[in-house]
Amino acid sequence: MSIKGRQFLFLSSLSSTSIAGIWNKIVKIINFFSPANAVTLNNSSSVQTNPIFRFVSVADTGTGGKDQFAVAEAMGRYFLKYPFDFVILGGDNIYEDGEIEKIEDVFEKPYKSLLEKEVKFYACLGNHDIRTENGDLELKYPGFNMAGRYYTFQYHPIQFFALDTNINADWETELKWLEKELSNSNTPWKIVFGHHPIYSSGMYGLNEDFIQTLTPLFKKYGVQLYINGHEHDYERTSSINGTTYLICGAGGKQRPVGKSEWTEYSTSDFSFAAFDVYQDHIIVRGIDVNNRVFDEGIIKLS
């Protein structure tokens, strides 16, 4: 509804409303336009019932610059209205070279409000992270909760699988581990995250190697979602053989992005992604630094 429409409804009700009622309407309008309540949802009915839990994801964050802080502050505002349990951090956590001495400036300060509320971050290694000691210092940093270069954890009905997608990864061992863990998983939802894209309309485009090595495993074992960064943009694909591919790499840097036949939505706006988890579907939303929901989609349980 337009602002004029709201004004008309408000004014038209004056004759039948008490002074107290008028004041309550004014307070509601002020609250509606306040920054803390700036989140607008494309489908408000989708948040009327409580999800099992919420989480968010963001990547390519570790600049320590104003744009990273803007996204982090938007995440903090979103948390106040829709509390989430943890953050998937999709790599390039410390620019430019994974120097752990920068951790306060690029992680602890930007996400201070979330860390104080005991929101966990689960990270994976990006290409910039391995430039110093192959990322080993980040692996040891408690705030990233990495149980190895690749690892898995379960939260309610979802099992998450973090990958090391870097060029120097031990791919033979890692792929065997991934297939074993996927085959042993008894959770209905399976979400994989890593730094590098598989389907992308950005600078790097399609990752043919990953299409050959990873996507058959996703299809075989019913992975519903793959989350990544590396491309400094946001892009959500349609379901490809049962898997949705989500790039959320505009957490601190941005780069132009196009559209492909698989693209449901793409933008270079600084942003993060938020997820509401239900038994049979997940609602994913793209949210910018002004807490505007610019994309909303549903991932169904396959």
Steps between C-alpha positions, in 0.01 A plus 500: 500500500633847416567766764209701361279196542602466863434870559153467347412205720628682805315824427178326404483335841530818708128555539443167672818476703570624851796723586676198648436304184638783287816508711544123465477535122765773502733282709449208260584719200816631671605147588428381146747746351766468770832337394458212745180400325608574146487136390220456249403153387366413157267242652414598856296185553819296476622626838175483692577150628820425687765308304699223663797736499666774298853551373672743262793481259751749364839478331800704386465711809846552642587852386443690823360779282181703517314270264568194713383695805185607315410138422588393855280774645212387277550147630484635853176688431350190338596294806307734728182435306561142385757338732719243324716232655819518296677640194652301213816689405591410144870575481740788437453573866820708522620717211739516335712211615334327794709686758359390836629818668219685316229288662381775734452752218342265246292274725476584868414867457256476206301217661540611861126532566433148369797345680384659827167325449689171458416459133740240359687531173591191296768588244674340206827597333512728197785556258619808691492313830761244392762758403643495854608161634242336275220624725614298802476798735139557402427133560622544857304820564210407736261759358486324162399162648683306230552137595744457213559608143173323427252396765135431573252588772131435559244750620140384543385346166802624301847357459752755375815406308782756479747454215848621423452593135846646447726386220751346742240293685554125529206433270535124482473466877241773535263357240518157666423664834209697354339196340540296817347774716213561256423130472499461880283804561146430618380860509230609255688821415858510369677831437855528363704820513838597363669807365501447125192507274361222286230684304573870463407789272786708639861543400598134545199339333440126501738279693520201270728302733253527787209419272675172422620416851256653750159526335463123441544450876245772570250330274571148627464587868233770482691820584240776481729804527858604424619833647817681389679828448802595283275690262437836667128498434173328589353238270232237562438232242194295429521138614754315284454124534357563846763746622473878535830690465532820702782753473514746789841658438406868530579519872789743466575544131283520191534422132255511206295187435284395207223245459491152350227254410521354851489837682201576719650824633837675488635834620833658590348682802681457831292240679460179698261206477253392769332162537183391680505123544176298510442126485422487127643825362755775558428864422810686382515879481758739361532807724694818427667756729171689540329178614302490177402148401580503128459126439292223648483138395395161629720191509287188525591178673579257222 
